[in-house]
């Protein structure tokens, strides 16, 4: 298997499934095994990256490409260059440390399988983002990070703050993802491709397009929401309700860096112009200063670190926004530095919370005595975050100051840029001092819920390693990070990166003076606020980004409630009237356009109507009139509607469409049974229309709908037009391997549509289960005429016939299934025939006996049937990737089998098998749920319908 695909699939498939399976049992041994599995999968992904490191550091770009849906430009394209390698190594490398830390952090009552399987899913999504070469594929992984982070942030679902933080994160990042998708679509239309490998060298051409500003703004919205840039910063501090391993992972190496990664990845395409620099550098600088200021006044330890993360994200965005090539190098360098000290500090915060039972900085203090190791680690990591020598944070801060001095994107006001950068560094020093001073010094702790002590080395070791990296990089930056920074920066710039010579001493210069001001001023600022306990007494103002967001959401729900109250009166007839009326208007709209004049006159000769056809039409007319007259009698109306379906089947037969006739007949039988079971839960008659106005409204809608469909059908039958039918008839056998064009279309040419349809069918069946599960209605004692209902045992004759029919029906189903690729039949029809036979068993044996024989677990096993069918269909489609073909591409041949001779076989039969199982499972699930709703007798107590 391809190296890049392996790196993504290891956590996506193996890691997620293995951790879920191992974590189902909450024993200490299984919890350790789950953690080991997650750690080994992450290590294997890192090993795969190390295998591809040599060519990447030599300047090569590794590419892998598999067609998926080429018609819309969606392909499985992966790329590994310096930038992708750096981010992927951070994701997997820090992921290993997070797994080790989480194994000791999680409480024995916390479900390990849920945590580690979701963590693996999130890791895979992040790896997919940084390794994607196709923009549409990148969006798929982008949204997967939003969903998986929602699950991780809301891991402690019993806590309101966890649920609220997860919802807010999903709303903001998910909304940004929609903007990003729109931006990618516009960008793809401009470039004529969605492949990054074909786009990265065409920046000037793309930026000259008049739609480029639209694409840029939409893409930046997606990046800013993901990386918590002002004014979308508020979701990230609220995500602190997540377990600390999640917070450490999100903040150091993964989700919040995704937006920065995308800015860097697309820099050759969208960067290097005044608009990009003005927006990105300004937003980054404002975010850096604002968030650093707010961080100082946060009393929650993780809240302080969250705002410090927002500030450093702004730091990096500011550098990416600048037009200087050197600023891209510094941005890459600080991404590495921030990942090391921020992961260490979040793990430290989790340890403090774990050992003391609180994160409130006003209660903590004096922990250096009880936790000297952790105090020392926190002191060193905080020094790096504050930008003190000789740590790695000092180096990238100095280099950032150098770039700020030369920035000119504000024109005559550009002198403010280094000033604001210095102010941001000042606030950074202040909140770093508060973190260390309030937690590990500042007198004894105050009323701690637990007695603090050093954690086990399993929690300390990751912190120690990260702090050692902070020191080592600070002392030997070029040796440790030089090649990686240059390789990643070269990928960002699309050209050779400037020379990278970081050092602790560059002489007396302006950036050094800015550092001295930032460090000294930050210390003075903190001491001034800390004196007299002013900082601990400070309460934040009510106005905040969170308050604005919450107010907006509340207002949105209020508006929705008012609209709902205005238009919703509980009348299903009214809703249907609006829906049908709108559908008619939309269908009629094209005929009002100027192009409607091209409909032309009748171009086909009409055929004479045979007597049989006239007779069938008369039957249909009589049934329609009877249905109109008896529509209030629900059972009668269903039977008459079934008769209309039977007449339609005859029409399909007459028009040489046996597949459609068989499908219509099978659907008619199954739907009639399901409708009768559903209507059994309701009164047998519908109430009369409330007014003549409503009757006229319904008559107009019926006439417009029926007449409109009839007119369109007449136009199709009588006007000459180019039909695509001939294409399918010609290509069915040579390209699909079957002579039954209808079935070949369903499982081959339009297999993706069919896959979507059976997915919807499965969702609908599960939706019926969700809606009606637990519902019980009283069986009526009398019918409307006063006659008693009988619930006696099923007739003996029906049981005997059903017993004989079932094996015969299964044989017929198998025959219809196997012949479907060349003769009328297929999985859908075969599934319906099987379902009809099983429905007969329910009628003959009763639900309890039938489900016992089917081992259906009171119908719940049918959900597995649906999952199995969808899984087989999906695996059939994915199998094409292994042969370099698009999703759901089928193969066919005529192998010679002993005894049987030459057999026409196609892989589409496997897909059809998935269709068959899904249809049977969905039908039987709905049957089971509807049957269970009426199990109680009138004497039983239950919920009345």
PDB file of N, CA, C and O in Angstrom, residues 903-940:
ATOM      1  N   UNK A 903     -18.980 -18.302 -17.250  1.00  0.00           N
ATOM      2  CA  UNK A 903     -19.906 -17.546 -16.409  1.00  0.00           C
ATOM      3  C   UNK A 903     -19.663 -16.046 -16.586  1.00  0.00           C
ATOM      4  O   UNK A 903     -18.529 -15.585 -16.440  1.00  0.00           O
ATOM      5  N   UNK A 904     -20.695 -15.284 -16.879  1.00  0.00           N
ATOM      6  CA  UNK A 904     -20.542 -13.822 -16.908  1.00  0.00           C
ATOM      7  C   UNK A 904     -20.576 -13.270 -15.481  1.00  0.00           C
ATOM      8  O   UNK A 904     -21.596 -13.363 -14.797  1.00  0.00           O
ATOM      9  N   UNK A 905     -19.464 -12.726 -15.012  1.00  0.00           N
ATOM     10  CA  UNK A 905     -19.365 -12.224 -13.644  1.00  0.00           C
ATOM     11  C   UNK A 905     -18.942 -10.756 -13.659  1.00  0.00           C
ATOM     12  O   UNK A 905     -18.211 -10.312 -14.543  1.00  0.00           O
ATOM     13  N   UNK A 906     -19.425 -10.007 -12.680  1.00  0.00           N
ATOM     14  CA  UNK A 906     -19.056  -8.599 -12.522  1.00  0.00           C
ATOM     15  C   UNK A 906     -18.979  -8.273 -11.038  1.00  0.00           C
ATOM     16  O   UNK A 906     -19.778  -8.784 -10.237  1.00  0.00           O
ATOM     17  N   UNK A 907     -18.011  -7.435 -10.681  1.00  0.00           N
ATOM     18  CA  UNK A 907     -17.891  -7.036  -9.272  1.00  0.00           C
ATOM     19  C   UNK A 907     -19.098  -6.209  -8.831  1.00  0.00           C
ATOM     20  O   UNK A 907     -19.350  -6.078  -7.629  1.00  0.00           O
ATOM     21  N   UNK A 908     -19.846  -5.670  -9.804  1.00  0.00           N
ATOM     22  CA  UNK A 908     -21.055  -4.936  -9.441  1.00  0.00           C
ATOM     23  C   UNK A 908     -22.056  -5.820  -8.718  1.00  0.00           C
ATOM     24  O   UNK A 908     -22.937  -5.319  -8.006  1.00  0.00           O
ATOM     25  N   UNK A 909     -21.930  -7.157  -8.877  1.00  0.00           N
ATOM     26  CA  UNK A 909     -22.824  -8.065  -8.162  1.00  0.00           C
ATOM     27  C   UNK A 909     -22.627  -7.945  -6.652  1.00  0.00           C
ATOM     28  O   UNK A 909     -23.580  -8.110  -5.882  1.00  0.00           O
ATOM     29  N   UNK A 910     -21.386  -7.677  -6.218  1.00  0.00           N
ATOM     30  CA  UNK A 910     -21.139  -7.473  -4.782  1.00  0.00           C
ATOM     31  C   UNK A 910     -21.850  -6.220  -4.290  1.00  0.00           C
ATOM     32  O   UNK A 910     -22.429  -6.201  -3.207  1.00  0.00           O
ATOM     33  N   UNK A 911     -21.774  -5.154  -5.099  1.00  0.00           N
ATOM     34  CA  UNK A 911     -22.505  -3.935  -4.754  1.00  0.00           C
ATOM     35  C   UNK A 911     -24.004  -4.214  -4.700  1.00  0.00           C
ATOM     36  O   UNK A 911     -24.711  -3.749  -3.792  1.00  0.00           O
ATOM     37  N   UNK A 912     -24.495  -4.990  -5.654  1.00  0.00           N
ATOM     38  CA  UNK A 912     -25.914  -5.342  -5.683  1.00  0.00           C
ATOM     39  C   UNK A 912     -26.299  -6.170  -4.461  1.00  0.00           C
ATOM     40  O   UNK A 912     -27.432  -6.093  -3.974  1.00  0.00           O
ATOM     41  N   UNK A 913     -25.357  -6.992  -3.976  1.00  0.00           N
ATOM     42  CA  UNK A 913     -25.618  -7.748  -2.748  1.00  0.00           C
ATOM     43  C   UNK A 913     -25.828  -6.806  -1.573  1.00  0.00           C
ATOM     44  O   UNK A 913     -26.714  -7.029  -0.728  1.00  0.00           O
ATOM     45  N   UNK A 914     -25.021  -5.734  -1.500  1.00  0.00           N
ATOM     46  CA  UNK A 914     -25.233  -4.736  -0.459  1.00  0.00           C
ATOM     47  C   UNK A 914     -26.587  -4.081  -0.568  1.00  0.00           C
ATOM     48  O   UNK A 914     -27.264  -3.828   0.443  1.00  0.00           O
ATOM     49  N   UNK A 915     -27.016  -3.799  -1.813  1.00  0.00           N
ATOM     50  CA  UNK A 915     -28.355  -3.236  -2.028  1.00  0.00           C
ATOM     51  C   UNK A 915     -29.420  -4.200  -1.520  1.00  0.00           C
ATOM     52  O   UNK A 915     -30.366  -3.803  -0.823  1.00  0.00           O
ATOM     53  N   UNK A 916     -29.265  -5.473  -1.855  1.00  0.00           N
ATOM     54  CA  UNK A 916     -30.232  -6.502  -1.455  1.00  0.00           C
ATOM     55  C   UNK A 916     -30.375  -6.558   0.073  1.00  0.00           C
ATOM     56  O   UNK A 916     -31.484  -6.511   0.619  1.00  0.00           O
ATOM     57  N   UNK A 917     -29.250  -6.642   0.762  1.00  0.00           N
ATOM     58  CA  UNK A 917     -29.300  -6.778   2.230  1.00  0.00           C
ATOM     59  C   UNK A 917     -29.870  -5.513   2.863  1.00  0.00           C
ATOM     60  O   UNK A 917     -30.659  -5.580   3.828  1.00  0.00           O
ATOM     61  N   UNK A 918     -29.504  -4.347   2.345  1.00  0.00           N
ATOM     62  CA  UNK A 918     -30.019  -3.099   2.902  1.00  0.00           C
ATOM     63  C   UNK A 918     -31.526  -2.993   2.728  1.00  0.00           C
ATOM     64  O   UNK A 918     -32.242  -2.582   3.651  1.00  0.00           O
ATOM     65  N   UNK A 919     -32.027  -3.365   1.554  1.00  0.00           N
ATOM     66  CA  UNK A 919     -33.469  -3.291   1.297  1.00  0.00           C
ATOM     67  C   UNK A 919     -34.228  -4.223   2.237  1.00  0.00           C
ATOM     68  O   UNK A 919     -35.239  -3.831   2.837  1.00  0.00           O
ATOM     69  N   UNK A 920     -33.737  -5.455   2.387  1.00  0.00           N
ATOM     70  CA  UNK A 920     -34.409  -6.398   3.289  1.00  0.00           C
ATOM     71  C   UNK A 920     -34.361  -5.879   4.727  1.00  0.00           C
ATOM     72  O   UNK A 920     -35.378  -5.885   5.440  1.00  0.00           O
ATOM     73  N   UNK A 921     -33.189  -5.438   5.174  1.00  0.00           N
ATOM     74  CA  UNK A 921     -33.052  -4.954   6.546  1.00  0.00           C
ATOM     75  C   UNK A 921     -33.923  -3.756   6.832  1.00  0.00           C
ATOM     76  O   UNK A 921     -34.584  -3.679   7.885  1.00  0.00           O
ATOM     77  N   UNK A 922     -33.955  -2.774   5.908  1.00  0.00           N
ATOM     78  CA  UNK A 922     -34.761  -1.574   6.132  1.00  0.00           C
ATOM     79  C   UNK A 922     -36.243  -1.904   6.169  1.00  0.00           C
ATOM     80  O   UNK A 922     -36.993  -1.408   7.028  1.00  0.00           O
ATOM     81  N   UNK A 923     -36.694  -2.752   5.250  1.00  0.00           N
ATOM     82  CA  UNK A 923     -38.115  -3.118   5.216  1.00  0.00           C
ATOM     83  C   UNK A 923     -38.530  -3.847   6.480  1.00  0.00           C
ATOM     84  O   UNK A 923     -39.566  -3.540   7.096  1.00  0.00           O
ATOM     85  N   UNK A 924     -37.715  -4.805   6.877  1.00  0.00           N
ATOM     86  CA  UNK A 924     -38.066  -5.593   8.060  1.00  0.00           C
ATOM     87  C   UNK A 924     -37.976  -4.766   9.343  1.00  0.00           C
ATOM     88  O   UNK A 924     -38.736  -4.983  10.287  1.00  0.00           O
ATOM     89  N   UNK A 925     -37.055  -3.822   9.400  1.00  0.00           N
ATOM     90  CA  UNK A 925     -36.962  -2.973  10.589  1.00  0.00           C
ATOM     91  C   UNK A 925     -38.223  -2.127  10.734  1.00  0.00           C
ATOM     92  O   UNK A 925     -38.793  -2.025  11.837  1.00  0.00           O
ATOM     93  N   UNK A 926     -38.665  -1.517   9.641  1.00  0.00           N
ATOM     94  CA  UNK A 926     -39.895  -0.716   9.717  1.00  0.00           C
ATOM     95  C   UNK A 926     -41.094  -1.595  10.063  1.00  0.00           C
ATOM     96  O   UNK A 926     -41.963  -1.202  10.854  1.00  0.00           O
ATOM     97  N   UNK A 927     -41.153  -2.788   9.503  1.00  0.00           N
ATOM     98  CA  UNK A 927     -42.241  -3.716   9.813  1.00  0.00           C
ATOM     99  C   UNK A 927     -42.236  -4.081  11.296  1.00  0.00           C
ATOM    100  O   UNK A 927     -43.280  -4.084  11.955  1.00  0.00           O
ATOM    101  N   UNK A 928     -41.057  -4.371  11.821  1.00  0.00           N
ATOM    102  CA  UNK A 928     -40.940  -4.765  13.219  1.00  0.00           C
ATOM    103  C   UNK A 928     -41.348  -3.644  14.162  1.00  0.00           C
ATOM    104  O   UNK A 928     -42.061  -3.856  15.146  1.00  0.00           O
ATOM    105  N   UNK A 929     -40.894  -2.429  13.861  1.00  0.00           N
ATOM    106  CA  UNK A 929     -41.206  -1.292  14.732  1.00  0.00           C
ATOM    107  C   UNK A 929     -42.702  -1.001  14.712  1.00  0.00           C
ATOM    108  O   UNK A 929     -43.326  -0.765  15.758  1.00  0.00           O
ATOM    109  N   UNK A 930     -43.307  -1.012  13.523  1.00  0.00           N
ATOM    110  CA  UNK A 930     -44.744  -0.746  13.439  1.00  0.00           C
ATOM    111  C   UNK A 930     -45.551  -1.848  14.120  1.00  0.00           C
ATOM    112  O   UNK A 930     -46.565  -1.582  14.763  1.00  0.00           O
ATOM    113  N   UNK A 931     -45.086  -3.087  13.975  1.00  0.00           N
ATOM    114  CA  UNK A 931     -45.795  -4.183  14.632  1.00  0.00           C
ATOM    115  C   UNK A 931     -45.689  -4.108  16.137  1.00  0.00           C
ATOM    116  O   UNK A 931     -46.651  -4.411  16.861  1.00  0.00           O
ATOM    117  N   UNK A 932     -44.508  -3.696  16.642  1.00  0.00           N
ATOM    118  CA  UNK A 932     -44.326  -3.631  18.096  1.00  0.00           C
ATOM    119  C   UNK A 932     -45.194  -2.562  18.727  1.00  0.00           C
ATOM    120  O   UNK A 932     -45.533  -2.650  19.911  1.00  0.00           O
ATOM    121  N   UNK A 933     -45.555  -1.532  17.951  1.00  0.00           N
ATOM    122  CA  UNK A 933     -46.338  -0.434  18.526  1.00  0.00           C
ATOM    123  C   UNK A 933     -47.744  -0.865  18.907  1.00  0.00           C
ATOM    124  O   UNK A 933     -48.416  -0.182  19.681  1.00  0.00           O
ATOM    125  N   UNK A 934     -48.228  -1.979  18.381  1.00  0.00           N
ATOM    126  CA  UNK A 934     -49.595  -2.407  18.673  1.00  0.00           C
ATOM    127  C   UNK A 934     -49.633  -3.751  19.380  1.00  0.00           C
ATOM    128  O   UNK A 934     -50.568  -4.519  19.213  1.00  0.00           O
ATOM    129  N   UNK A 935     -48.598  -4.044  20.186  1.00  0.00           N
ATOM    130  CA  UNK A 935     -48.549  -5.350  20.839  1.00  0.00           C
ATOM    131  C   UNK A 935     -49.500  -5.453  22.011  1.00  0.00           C
ATOM    132  O   UNK A 935     -49.960  -6.525  22.358  1.00  0.00           O
ATOM    133  N   UNK A 936     -49.782  -4.327  22.678  1.00  0.00           N
ATOM    134  CA  UNK A 936     -50.611  -4.392  23.872  1.00  0.00           C
ATOM    135  C   UNK A 936     -52.093  -4.480  23.500  1.00  0.00           C
ATOM    136  O   UNK A 936     -52.524  -3.989  22.454  1.00  0.00           O
ATOM    137  N   UNK A 937     -52.840  -5.099  24.377  1.00  0.00           N
ATOM    138  CA  UNK A 937     -54.291  -5.167  24.194  1.00  0.00           C
ATOM    139  C   UNK A 937     -54.929  -3.968  24.872  1.00  0.00           C
ATOM    140  O   UNK A 937     -54.286  -3.202  25.576  1.00  0.00           O
ATOM    141  N   UNK A 938     -56.229  -3.826  24.691  1.00  0.00           N
ATOM    142  CA  UNK A 938     -56.938  -2.679  25.271  1.00  0.00           C
ATOM    143  C   UNK A 938     -56.965  -2.738  26.780  1.00  0.00           C
ATOM    144  O   UNK A 938     -57.221  -1.747  27.436  1.00  0.00           O
ATOM    145  N   UNK A 939     -56.701  -3.890  27.349  1.00  0.00           N
ATOM    146  CA  UNK A 939     -56.708  -4.009  28.802  1.00  0.00           C
ATOM    147  C   UNK A 939     -55.382  -3.598  29.411  1.00  0.00           C
ATOM    148  O   UNK A 939     -55.286  -3.387  30.618  1.00  0.00           O
ATOM    149  N   UNK A 940     -54.330  -3.533  28.573  1.00  0.00           N
ATOM    150  CA  UNK A 940     -53.007  -3.185  29.088  1.00  0.00           C
ATOM    151  C   UNK A 940     -52.905  -1.685  29.268  1.00  0.00           C
ATOM    152  O   UNK A 940     -53.519  -0.908  28.581  1.00  0.00           O
TER     153      UNK A 940
END
